[in-house]
Amino acid sequence: MEVVFDGGGGAGGANDWRSQIREEIRDSRISVLSEALMQALSPDEPETLTDLLNVAVRLEKMIFVVAINEVDYNFKLYTRLDHLKNDHFEDISSDNHFEDISLDDHFEDISLDDHFEEISSDYQMLEPSTATLLRGIFSDPQSQSIQVQSNLQRVLSGGNTKATGNEEKPCCDDNDRISVLHESILHCIMSFMPAQDVVRTSMLFRRSPPLWTSAPCLDIDIDHFDMDRVKFNKFAKSLFQRRGNANTLDKLRLHSFAIDAAKYWIGDAIRLHKVKSIDFTENTRWEAFYLDPEAISFSSKYLQTVKLTNVIIVTSVFDQLSRECQSLENLQLADSTLCSPEISSSSLKTLEIINCLVLNHLLIRTGKLVSLCFKDTRCSRCTRKYILRTTSAVILCDLSNAKSIELPTPVRHVAFDRMTPGCPMFISLTSLILGEWCLSNKFAPLACFLEHSPRLENLDLKLKFGCEEQKQPLQMAEGISFQAKSLKKVTIHCAEEEDRLPVLKAILLANARSVKHIDVKTY
């Protein structure tokens, strides 16, 4: 059984105009893009940490593929150049406490008592949340320390809190209450800290090897480095080089910005540290990060959750995620470019595709899928970066286990194929969110969804924003009706000035007779 959403878009159409553009013209435009990328990224720094020519080649190719004609190709190209010239990446910054701190010092072996005492009271080096937690442990009132440890014990209830025998004896200083905590509790504390604070806090515990080398969770975010790419690269590189290969990772959160080495850090986390959860984000003001299949292998029996933002994913990467990640249950793709014809997984339960560019017709074949979200919240008229916005056809297969489906993405045509009479395709579906596209063709898509969703309880309809294309009139074709015997709640999301609302409510109430009232929420 299949549902085909044909979004049209710029990738289709005649290709004759492409053959008329000479290679030297494309090469010259790649050169212009490369220069613009250099000026936007680091005009005064020789160390770029990324191959800008490769970035320019991929960007030009993307524009070339999605453009509908030569005029559109030139428009998209120069719009992107204008965006790069007006964006000043060197001005990106965030408040933090690390500007004047040499990160190299945090990898040194700290053993002196006076240095230990100095670091334990220097909370200005730490993130505010981390400093608050450590103040609670180091403060003089014993009751506060006991309360902090009690809270941590509750967090770890059910876990192994017995000593392993490898820990060194805690410090005898009455003011040092943190060293008496078990390693699992300390790791729990560290799981809420940025990676820099994990390294710094490890200086409080006189253990060998340092606790940061076995921390099960790493949160490495360039925002914590005041967007200094050189310092961030040096820190992350040292962190992975000095971490023991035998130490596994539960979670890696990596927020990077135009650093090619990030692909090796992701690869090491999967290959050496058997990471269970990966959350990778390339700064969304920069070009999409290319997940090089030669450097990153997503083949892992341990990987359970993958979240990727602002990346380019090719077919071979999708093949590994689909066929070689036997435990993968959660996949989230955001602001990314999908070059794959298929997402096929026998284990996937949650799939989110948000604000993504789909270059080819995408087949989603996930028999165990429980929740599906496919949406685009961007407006092409409101931002310059998303000039590549387009949606190709998306084919959904085997959705009998899906309980929640969210498909508000604008599309121009919907077709239902291979529907088996007497066998509803959405047999388990209880919650459904659709966009205005389901009202096209005189309500035929919506009627078909409701016909094949016998257990549906909640229906949300999201009408178009005012900045989108012309609204379509609402009219129900003769002979088309729908019943939703289990439907309990209908919510319509629309603009305050939506003049089609009375007609839509009347049509829904006349057909879905189990619904007595329709809620309306305005944008």
PDB file of C-alpha atoms in Angstrom, residues 179-447:
ATOM      1  CA  SER A 179      34.941  13.367  45.840  1.00  0.00           C
ATOM      2  CA  VAL A 180      33.020  10.911  47.994  1.00  0.00           C
ATOM      3  CA  LEU A 181      30.355  10.544  45.313  1.00  0.00           C
ATOM      4  CA  HIS A 182      30.372   7.368  43.268  1.00  0.00           C
ATOM      5  CA  GLU A 183      31.658   7.554  39.710  1.00  0.00           C
ATOM      6  CA  SER A 184      28.200   6.852  38.273  1.00  0.00           C
ATOM      7  CA  ILE A 185      26.763   9.832  40.174  1.00  0.00           C
ATOM      8  CA  LEU A 186      29.580  12.087  38.991  1.00  0.00           C
ATOM      9  CA  HIS A 187      28.972  10.935  35.425  1.00  0.00           C
ATOM     10  CA  CYS A 188      25.300  11.767  35.897  1.00  0.00           C
ATOM     11  CA  ILE A 189      26.255  15.294  36.975  1.00  0.00           C
ATOM     12  CA  MET A 190      28.546  15.624  33.980  1.00  0.00           C
ATOM     13  CA  SER A 191      25.833  14.535  31.560  1.00  0.00           C
ATOM     14  CA  PHE A 192      24.149  17.918  32.116  1.00  0.00           C
ATOM     15  CA  MET A 193      27.336  19.915  31.497  1.00  0.00           C
ATOM     16  CA  PRO A 194      28.992  21.286  28.365  1.00  0.00           C
ATOM     17  CA  ALA A 195      32.148  19.378  27.428  1.00  0.00           C
ATOM     18  CA  GLN A 196      34.448  22.160  28.669  1.00  0.00           C
ATOM     19  CA  ASP A 197      32.858  22.022  32.107  1.00  0.00           C
ATOM     20  CA  VAL A 198      33.168  18.244  32.129  1.00  0.00           C
ATOM     21  CA  VAL A 199      36.932  18.588  31.659  1.00  0.00           C
ATOM     22  CA  ARG A 200      37.232  21.391  34.200  1.00  0.00           C
ATOM     23  CA  THR A 201      35.103  19.623  36.798  1.00  0.00           C
ATOM     24  CA  SER A 202      37.236  16.501  36.436  1.00  0.00           C
ATOM     25  CA  MET A 203      40.038  18.564  37.939  1.00  0.00           C
ATOM     26  CA  LEU A 204      38.119  18.433  41.220  1.00  0.00           C
ATOM     27  CA  PHE A 205      38.458  14.660  41.457  1.00  0.00           C
ATOM     28  CA  ARG A 206      41.943  13.264  42.026  1.00  0.00           C
ATOM     29  CA  ARG A 207      41.456  10.119  39.989  1.00  0.00           C
ATOM     30  CA  SER A 208      43.441   8.429  37.299  1.00  0.00           C
ATOM     31  CA  PRO A 209      42.550   8.439  34.496  1.00  0.00           C
ATOM     32  CA  PRO A 210      40.564  11.692  34.727  1.00  0.00           C
ATOM     33  CA  LEU A 211      36.797  11.245  34.811  1.00  0.00           C
ATOM     34  CA  TRP A 212      36.241  13.233  31.616  1.00  0.00           C
ATOM     35  CA  THR A 213      37.922  10.462  29.596  1.00  0.00           C
ATOM     36  CA  SER A 214      35.069   8.104  30.478  1.00  0.00           C
ATOM     37  CA  ALA A 215      32.141  10.554  30.540  1.00  0.00           C
ATOM     38  CA  PRO A 216      29.202   8.793  28.825  1.00  0.00           C
ATOM     39  CA  CYS A 217      27.724  12.029  27.431  1.00  0.00           C
ATOM     40  CA  LEU A 218      29.541  14.725  25.457  1.00  0.00           C
ATOM     41  CA  ASP A 219      28.007  18.095  24.614  1.00  0.00           C
ATOM     42  CA  ILE A 220      30.446  19.962  22.351  1.00  0.00           C
ATOM     43  CA  ASP A 221      28.968  23.257  21.171  1.00  0.00           C
ATOM     44  CA  ILE A 222      30.804  25.984  19.271  1.00  0.00           C
ATOM     45  CA  ASP A 223      28.452  28.545  20.832  1.00  0.00           C
ATOM     46  CA  HIS A 224      30.316  27.954  24.107  1.00  0.00           C
ATOM     47  CA  PHE A 225      33.545  29.071  22.405  1.00  0.00           C
ATOM     48  CA  ASP A 226      32.242  32.473  21.346  1.00  0.00           C
ATOM     49  CA  MET A 227      32.101  31.019  17.802  1.00  0.00           C
ATOM     50  CA  ASP A 228      35.915  30.793  17.737  1.00  0.00           C
ATOM     51  CA  ARG A 229      36.341  27.976  15.222  1.00  0.00           C
ATOM     52  CA  VAL A 230      40.086  27.543  15.779  1.00  0.00           C
ATOM     53  CA  LYS A 231      39.756  27.087  19.565  1.00  0.00           C
ATOM     54  CA  PHE A 232      36.721  24.869  19.121  1.00  0.00           C
ATOM     55  CA  ASN A 233      38.535  22.633  16.633  1.00  0.00           C
ATOM     56  CA  LYS A 234      41.589  22.352  18.896  1.00  0.00           C
ATOM     57  CA  PHE A 235      39.485  21.445  21.929  1.00  0.00           C
ATOM     58  CA  ALA A 236      37.302  18.863  20.164  1.00  0.00           C
ATOM     59  CA  LYS A 237      40.308  17.271  18.469  1.00  0.00           C
ATOM     60  CA  SER A 238      42.140  16.873  21.796  1.00  0.00           C
ATOM     61  CA  LEU A 239      39.001  15.602  23.491  1.00  0.00           C
ATOM     62  CA  PHE A 240      38.570  12.719  21.050  1.00  0.00           C
ATOM     63  CA  GLN A 241      42.295  11.949  20.787  1.00  0.00           C
ATOM     64  CA  ARG A 242      42.752  11.593  24.552  1.00  0.00           C
ATOM     65  CA  ARG A 243      39.542   9.733  25.245  1.00  0.00           C
ATOM     66  CA  GLY A 244      40.123   6.013  25.710  1.00  0.00           C
ATOM     67  CA  ASN A 245      38.775   3.896  22.872  1.00  0.00           C
ATOM     68  CA  ALA A 246      37.380   1.388  25.352  1.00  0.00           C
ATOM     69  CA  ASN A 247      35.046   3.979  26.877  1.00  0.00           C
ATOM     70  CA  THR A 248      31.613   3.892  25.292  1.00  0.00           C
ATOM     71  CA  LEU A 249      29.367   6.889  24.664  1.00  0.00           C
ATOM     72  CA  ASP A 250      25.680   7.076  25.427  1.00  0.00           C
ATOM     73  CA  LYS A 251      25.191  10.398  23.692  1.00  0.00           C
ATOM     74  CA  LEU A 252      27.147  12.802  21.506  1.00  0.00           C
ATOM     75  CA  ARG A 253      25.782  16.275  20.879  1.00  0.00           C
ATOM     76  CA  LEU A 254      27.976  18.170  18.428  1.00  0.00           C
ATOM     77  CA  HIS A 255      27.181  21.696  17.224  1.00  0.00           C
ATOM     78  CA  SER A 256      29.825  22.739  14.703  1.00  0.00           C
ATOM     79  CA  PHE A 257      30.453  25.507  12.198  1.00  0.00           C
ATOM     80  CA  ALA A 258      32.348  24.995   8.917  1.00  0.00           C
ATOM     81  CA  ILE A 259      34.887  22.477  10.261  1.00  0.00           C
ATOM     82  CA  ASP A 260      35.558  19.460   8.047  1.00  0.00           C
ATOM     83  CA  ALA A 261      37.071  17.474  10.935  1.00  0.00           C
ATOM     84  CA  ALA A 262      33.596  17.097  12.455  1.00  0.00           C
ATOM     85  CA  LYS A 263      33.011  14.132  10.155  1.00  0.00           C
ATOM     86  CA  TYR A 264      35.919  12.276  11.789  1.00  0.00           C
ATOM     87  CA  TRP A 265      34.618  13.011  15.290  1.00  0.00           C
ATOM     88  CA  ILE A 266      31.229  11.575  14.343  1.00  0.00           C
ATOM     89  CA  GLY A 267      32.923   8.574  12.753  1.00  0.00           C
ATOM     90  CA  ASP A 268      35.031   7.922  15.861  1.00  0.00           C
ATOM     91  CA  ALA A 269      31.983   8.143  18.120  1.00  0.00           C
ATOM     92  CA  ILE A 270      30.244   5.458  16.067  1.00  0.00           C
ATOM     93  CA  ARG A 271      33.198   3.202  15.306  1.00  0.00           C
ATOM     94  CA  LEU A 272      35.282   3.431  18.492  1.00  0.00           C
ATOM     95  CA  HIS A 273      32.873   4.477  21.226  1.00  0.00           C
ATOM     96  CA  LYS A 274      29.693   2.630  20.174  1.00  0.00           C
ATOM     97  CA  VAL A 275      27.586   5.762  20.639  1.00  0.00           C
ATOM     98  CA  LYS A 276      23.851   5.220  21.141  1.00  0.00           C
ATOM     99  CA  SER A 277      22.600   8.713  20.331  1.00  0.00           C
ATOM    100  CA  ILE A 278      23.997  11.321  17.923  1.00  0.00           C
ATOM    101  CA  ASP A 279      22.736  14.896  17.700  1.00  0.00           C
ATOM    102  CA  PHE A 280      24.752  16.815  15.081  1.00  0.00           C
ATOM    103  CA  THR A 281      24.033  20.373  13.961  1.00  0.00           C
ATOM    104  CA  GLU A 282      25.924  22.449  11.435  1.00  0.00           C
ATOM    105  CA  ASN A 283      25.363  26.152  12.080  1.00  0.00           C
ATOM    106  CA  THR A 284      22.239  26.911  10.046  1.00  0.00           C
ATOM    107  CA  ARG A 285      23.606  30.246   8.831  1.00  0.00           C
ATOM    108  CA  TRP A 286      26.317  28.325   6.982  1.00  0.00           C
ATOM    109  CA  GLU A 287      26.055  25.897   4.069  1.00  0.00           C
ATOM    110  CA  ALA A 288      24.870  22.341   4.685  1.00  0.00           C
ATOM    111  CA  PHE A 289      27.533  19.954   6.033  1.00  0.00           C
ATOM    112  CA  TYR A 290      28.385  17.065   3.702  1.00  0.00           C
ATOM    113  CA  LEU A 291      28.243  13.716   5.496  1.00  0.00           C
ATOM    114  CA  ASP A 292      31.099  12.084   3.623  1.00  0.00           C
ATOM    115  CA  PRO A 293      30.394   8.320   3.452  1.00  0.00           C
ATOM    116  CA  GLU A 294      34.134   7.672   3.106  1.00  0.00           C
ATOM    117  CA  ALA A 295      34.764   9.256   6.521  1.00  0.00           C
ATOM    118  CA  ILE A 296      31.549   8.384   8.374  1.00  0.00           C
ATOM    119  CA  SER A 297      30.115   4.895   8.560  1.00  0.00           C
ATOM    120  CA  PHE A 298      26.683   4.749  10.155  1.00  0.00           C
ATOM    121  CA  SER A 299      26.918   0.980  10.348  1.00  0.00           C
ATOM    122  CA  SER A 300      26.286   0.233  14.024  1.00  0.00           C
ATOM    123  CA  LYS A 301      24.222  -2.164  16.084  1.00  0.00           C
ATOM    124  CA  TYR A 302      24.293   0.264  19.024  1.00  0.00           C
ATOM    125  CA  LEU A 303      22.923   3.421  17.394  1.00  0.00           C
ATOM    126  CA  GLN A 304      19.359   4.132  18.575  1.00  0.00           C
ATOM    127  CA  THR A 305      18.777   7.839  17.910  1.00  0.00           C
ATOM    128  CA  VAL A 306      20.105  10.080  15.130  1.00  0.00           C
ATOM    129  CA  LYS A 307      19.337  13.803  14.837  1.00  0.00           C
ATOM    130  CA  LEU A 308      20.922  15.693  11.952  1.00  0.00           C
ATOM    131  CA  THR A 309      20.487  19.393  11.188  1.00  0.00           C
ATOM    132  CA  ASN A 310      21.737  21.286   8.121  1.00  0.00           C
ATOM    133  CA  VAL A 311      23.491  18.372   6.416  1.00  0.00           C
ATOM    134  CA  ILE A 312      23.639  16.781   2.963  1.00  0.00           C
ATOM    135  CA  ILE A 313      22.705  13.091   3.040  1.00  0.00           C
ATOM    136  CA  VAL A 314      23.456  10.895   0.037  1.00  0.00           C
ATOM    137  CA  THR A 315      22.054   7.486  -0.832  1.00  0.00           C
ATOM    138  CA  SER A 316      24.884   5.431   0.682  1.00  0.00           C
ATOM    139  CA  VAL A 317      24.420   7.104   4.086  1.00  0.00           C
ATOM    140  CA  PHE A 318      20.687   6.393   4.018  1.00  0.00           C
ATOM    141  CA  ASP A 319      21.422   2.789   3.071  1.00  0.00           C
ATOM    142  CA  GLN A 320      23.583   2.373   6.176  1.00  0.00           C
ATOM    143  CA  LEU A 321      21.012   4.028   8.440  1.00  0.00           C
ATOM    144  CA  SER A 322      18.269   1.851   6.985  1.00  0.00           C
ATOM    145  CA  ARG A 323      19.943  -1.533   6.688  1.00  0.00           C
ATOM    146  CA  GLU A 324      22.959  -1.555   9.015  1.00  0.00           C
ATOM    147  CA  CYS A 325      21.531   0.136  12.124  1.00  0.00           C
ATOM    148  CA  GLN A 326      19.477  -2.692  13.574  1.00  0.00           C
ATOM    149  CA  SER A 327      18.596  -0.772  16.755  1.00  0.00           C
ATOM    150  CA  LEU A 328      17.782   2.605  15.182  1.00  0.00           C
ATOM    151  CA  GLU A 329      14.389   3.774  16.463  1.00  0.00           C
ATOM    152  CA  ASN A 330      14.441   7.568  16.160  1.00  0.00           C
ATOM    153  CA  LEU A 331      15.544   9.582  13.117  1.00  0.00           C
ATOM    154  CA  GLN A 332      15.179  13.356  12.849  1.00  0.00           C
ATOM    155  CA  LEU A 333      16.329  15.310   9.789  1.00  0.00           C
ATOM    156  CA  ALA A 334      16.027  19.104   9.823  1.00  0.00           C
ATOM    157  CA  ASP A 335      17.039  21.879   7.416  1.00  0.00           C
ATOM    158  CA  SER A 336      18.880  19.273   5.354  1.00  0.00           C
ATOM    159  CA  THR A 337      19.250  18.155   1.743  1.00  0.00           C
ATOM    160  CA  LEU A 338      18.115  14.593   1.030  1.00  0.00           C
ATOM    161  CA  CYS A 339      19.630  12.971  -2.049  1.00  0.00           C
ATOM    162  CA  SER A 340      18.265   9.517  -1.324  1.00  0.00           C
ATOM    163  CA  PRO A 341      15.467   7.643  -3.077  1.00  0.00           C
ATOM    164  CA  GLU A 342      14.544   5.551  -0.031  1.00  0.00           C
ATOM    165  CA  ILE A 343      14.350   5.448   3.764  1.00  0.00           C
ATOM    166  CA  SER A 344      13.788   1.817   4.586  1.00  0.00           C
ATOM    167  CA  SER A 345      14.092   0.443   8.097  1.00  0.00           C
ATOM    168  CA  SER A 346      12.731  -2.541   9.974  1.00  0.00           C
ATOM    169  CA  SER A 347      13.325  -0.924  13.391  1.00  0.00           C
ATOM    170  CA  LEU A 348      12.477   2.772  12.951  1.00  0.00           C
ATOM    171  CA  LYS A 349       9.603   3.970  15.156  1.00  0.00           C
ATOM    172  CA  THR A 350       9.827   7.763  14.912  1.00  0.00           C
ATOM    173  CA  LEU A 351      10.683   9.712  11.751  1.00  0.00           C
ATOM    174  CA  GLU A 352      10.780  13.509  11.488  1.00  0.00           C
ATOM    175  CA  ILE A 353      11.656  15.338   8.261  1.00  0.00           C
ATOM    176  CA  ILE A 354      11.474  19.082   8.880  1.00  0.00           C
ATOM    177  CA  ASN A 355      12.323  21.904   6.461  1.00  0.00           C
ATOM    178  CA  CYS A 356      14.271  19.560   4.191  1.00  0.00           C
ATOM    179  CA  LEU A 357      15.037  19.776   0.486  1.00  0.00           C
ATOM    180  CA  VAL A 358      14.091  16.513  -1.240  1.00  0.00           C
ATOM    181  CA  LEU A 359      15.975  16.253  -4.535  1.00  0.00           C
ATOM    182  CA  ASN A 360      14.546  12.938  -5.710  1.00  0.00           C
ATOM    183  CA  HIS A 361      11.269  11.128  -5.217  1.00  0.00           C
ATOM    184  CA  LEU A 362      11.560   9.796  -1.685  1.00  0.00           C
ATOM    185  CA  LEU A 363      10.272   6.374  -0.683  1.00  0.00           C
ATOM    186  CA  ILE A 364       9.614   5.844   3.037  1.00  0.00           C
ATOM    187  CA  ARG A 365       9.236   2.153   3.847  1.00  0.00           C
ATOM    188  CA  THR A 366       9.136   1.628   7.620  1.00  0.00           C
ATOM    189  CA  GLY A 367       6.870  -1.159   8.816  1.00  0.00           C
ATOM    190  CA  LYS A 368       7.255  -0.433  12.558  1.00  0.00           C
ATOM    191  CA  LEU A 369       6.842   3.321  12.278  1.00  0.00           C
ATOM    192  CA  VAL A 370       4.646   4.733  15.046  1.00  0.00           C
ATOM    193  CA  SER A 371       5.066   8.473  14.453  1.00  0.00           C
ATOM    194  CA  LEU A 372       5.717  10.331  11.189  1.00  0.00           C
ATOM    195  CA  CYS A 373       6.247  14.077  10.795  1.00  0.00           C
ATOM    196  CA  PHE A 374       6.944  15.559   7.358  1.00  0.00           C
ATOM    197  CA  LYS A 375       6.608  19.326   7.277  1.00  0.00           C
ATOM    198  CA  ASP A 376       8.097  22.567   5.990  1.00  0.00           C
ATOM    199  CA  THR A 377       7.604  25.593   8.222  1.00  0.00           C
ATOM    200  CA  ARG A 378       9.653  27.965   6.079  1.00  0.00           C
ATOM    201  CA  CYS A 379       8.312  30.659   3.789  1.00  0.00           C
ATOM    202  CA  SER A 380      10.337  31.151   0.605  1.00  0.00           C
ATOM    203  CA  ARG A 381       9.290  34.803   0.456  1.00  0.00           C
ATOM    204  CA  CYS A 382      10.472  35.564   3.976  1.00  0.00           C
ATOM    205  CA  THR A 383      14.121  34.475   3.893  1.00  0.00           C
ATOM    206  CA  ARG A 384      16.901  34.535   1.349  1.00  0.00           C
ATOM    207  CA  LYS A 385      18.833  31.475   2.364  1.00  0.00           C
ATOM    208  CA  TYR A 386      16.134  28.960   1.500  1.00  0.00           C
ATOM    209  CA  ILE A 387      16.183  29.656  -2.231  1.00  0.00           C
ATOM    210  CA  LEU A 388      16.507  25.909  -2.805  1.00  0.00           C
ATOM    211  CA  ARG A 389      13.148  25.092  -1.304  1.00  0.00           C
ATOM    212  CA  THR A 390      11.333  22.405  -3.280  1.00  0.00           C
ATOM    213  CA  THR A 391       9.465  19.188  -2.614  1.00  0.00           C
ATOM    214  CA  SER A 392       9.589  16.111  -4.816  1.00  0.00           C
ATOM    215  CA  ALA A 393       7.224  13.175  -4.608  1.00  0.00           C
ATOM    216  CA  VAL A 394       7.144  11.278  -1.319  1.00  0.00           C
ATOM    217  CA  ILE A 395       5.868   7.708  -1.225  1.00  0.00           C
ATOM    218  CA  LEU A 396       4.759   6.252   2.106  1.00  0.00           C
ATOM    219  CA  CYS A 397       4.510   2.481   2.495  1.00  0.00           C
ATOM    220  CA  ASP A 398       3.392   0.094   5.243  1.00  0.00           C
ATOM    221  CA  LEU A 399       1.914   2.516   7.780  1.00  0.00           C
ATOM    222  CA  SER A 400      -0.375   0.085   9.573  1.00  0.00           C
ATOM    223  CA  ASN A 401       1.426   0.688  12.917  1.00  0.00           C
ATOM    224  CA  ALA A 402       1.489   4.487  12.683  1.00  0.00           C
ATOM    225  CA  LYS A 403      -0.438   6.144  15.516  1.00  0.00           C
ATOM    226  CA  SER A 404       0.514   9.735  14.697  1.00  0.00           C
ATOM    227  CA  ILE A 405       1.028  11.328  11.262  1.00  0.00           C
ATOM    228  CA  GLU A 406       1.842  14.988  10.623  1.00  0.00           C
ATOM    229  CA  LEU A 407       1.823  16.096   6.967  1.00  0.00           C
ATOM    230  CA  PRO A 408       1.176  19.846   6.749  1.00  0.00           C
ATOM    231  CA  THR A 409       3.754  20.334   3.964  1.00  0.00           C
ATOM    232  CA  PRO A 410       2.228  22.121   0.939  1.00  0.00           C
ATOM    233  CA  VAL A 411       1.772  19.788  -2.038  1.00  0.00           C
ATOM    234  CA  ARG A 412      -0.025  20.123  -5.340  1.00  0.00           C
ATOM    235  CA  HIS A 413      -1.236  16.603  -6.003  1.00  0.00           C
ATOM    236  CA  VAL A 414      -2.131  13.572  -3.940  1.00  0.00           C
ATOM    237  CA  ALA A 415      -2.775  10.042  -5.205  1.00  0.00           C
ATOM    238  CA  PHE A 416      -3.617   6.892  -3.247  1.00  0.00           C
ATOM    239  CA  ASP A 417      -2.389   3.680  -4.864  1.00  0.00           C
ATOM    240  CA  ARG A 418      -2.771  -0.017  -4.095  1.00  0.00           C
ATOM    241  CA  MET A 419      -5.484   0.442  -1.469  1.00  0.00           C
ATOM    242  CA  THR A 420      -6.816  -2.971  -0.436  1.00  0.00           C
ATOM    243  CA  PRO A 421     -10.608  -3.032   0.058  1.00  0.00           C
ATOM    244  CA  GLY A 422     -11.570  -3.922   3.615  1.00  0.00           C
ATOM    245  CA  CYS A 423      -7.989  -3.423   4.861  1.00  0.00           C
ATOM    246  CA  PRO A 424      -7.510   0.178   6.092  1.00  0.00           C
ATOM    247  CA  MET A 425      -4.023   1.500   5.464  1.00  0.00           C
ATOM    248  CA  PHE A 426      -3.980   3.583   8.676  1.00  0.00           C
ATOM    249  CA  ILE A 427      -5.535   0.968  10.949  1.00  0.00           C
ATOM    250  CA  SER A 428      -3.712   2.205  14.101  1.00  0.00           C
ATOM    251  CA  LEU A 429      -3.874   5.941  13.402  1.00  0.00           C
ATOM    252  CA  THR A 430      -5.356   8.044  16.226  1.00  0.00           C
ATOM    253  CA  SER A 431      -3.844  11.500  15.573  1.00  0.00           C
ATOM    254  CA  LEU A 432      -3.619  13.201  12.162  1.00  0.00           C
ATOM    255  CA  ILE A 433      -2.310  16.659  11.214  1.00  0.00           C
ATOM    256  CA  LEU A 434      -2.756  17.742   7.595  1.00  0.00           C
ATOM    257  CA  GLY A 435      -2.185  20.907   5.595  1.00  0.00           C
ATOM    258  CA  GLU A 436      -4.508  22.693   3.233  1.00  0.00           C
ATOM    259  CA  TRP A 437      -3.459  20.357   0.418  1.00  0.00           C
ATOM    260  CA  CYS A 438      -5.860  17.725   1.817  1.00  0.00           C
ATOM    261  CA  LEU A 439      -8.789  19.989   0.840  1.00  0.00           C
ATOM    262  CA  SER A 440      -7.755  20.065  -2.816  1.00  0.00           C
ATOM    263  CA  ASN A 441      -9.575  18.121  -5.509  1.00  0.00           C
ATOM    264  CA  LYS A 442     -12.830  18.861  -3.681  1.00  0.00           C
ATOM    265  CA  PHE A 443     -11.817  17.212  -0.389  1.00  0.00           C
ATOM    266  CA  ALA A 444     -10.814  13.891  -2.013  1.00  0.00           C
ATOM    267  CA  PRO A 445      -7.487  13.500  -0.086  1.00  0.00           C
ATOM    268  CA  LEU A 446      -9.094  14.197   3.296  1.00  0.00           C
ATOM    269  CA  ALA A 447     -11.981  11.849   2.549  1.00  0.00           C
TER     270      ALA A 447
END
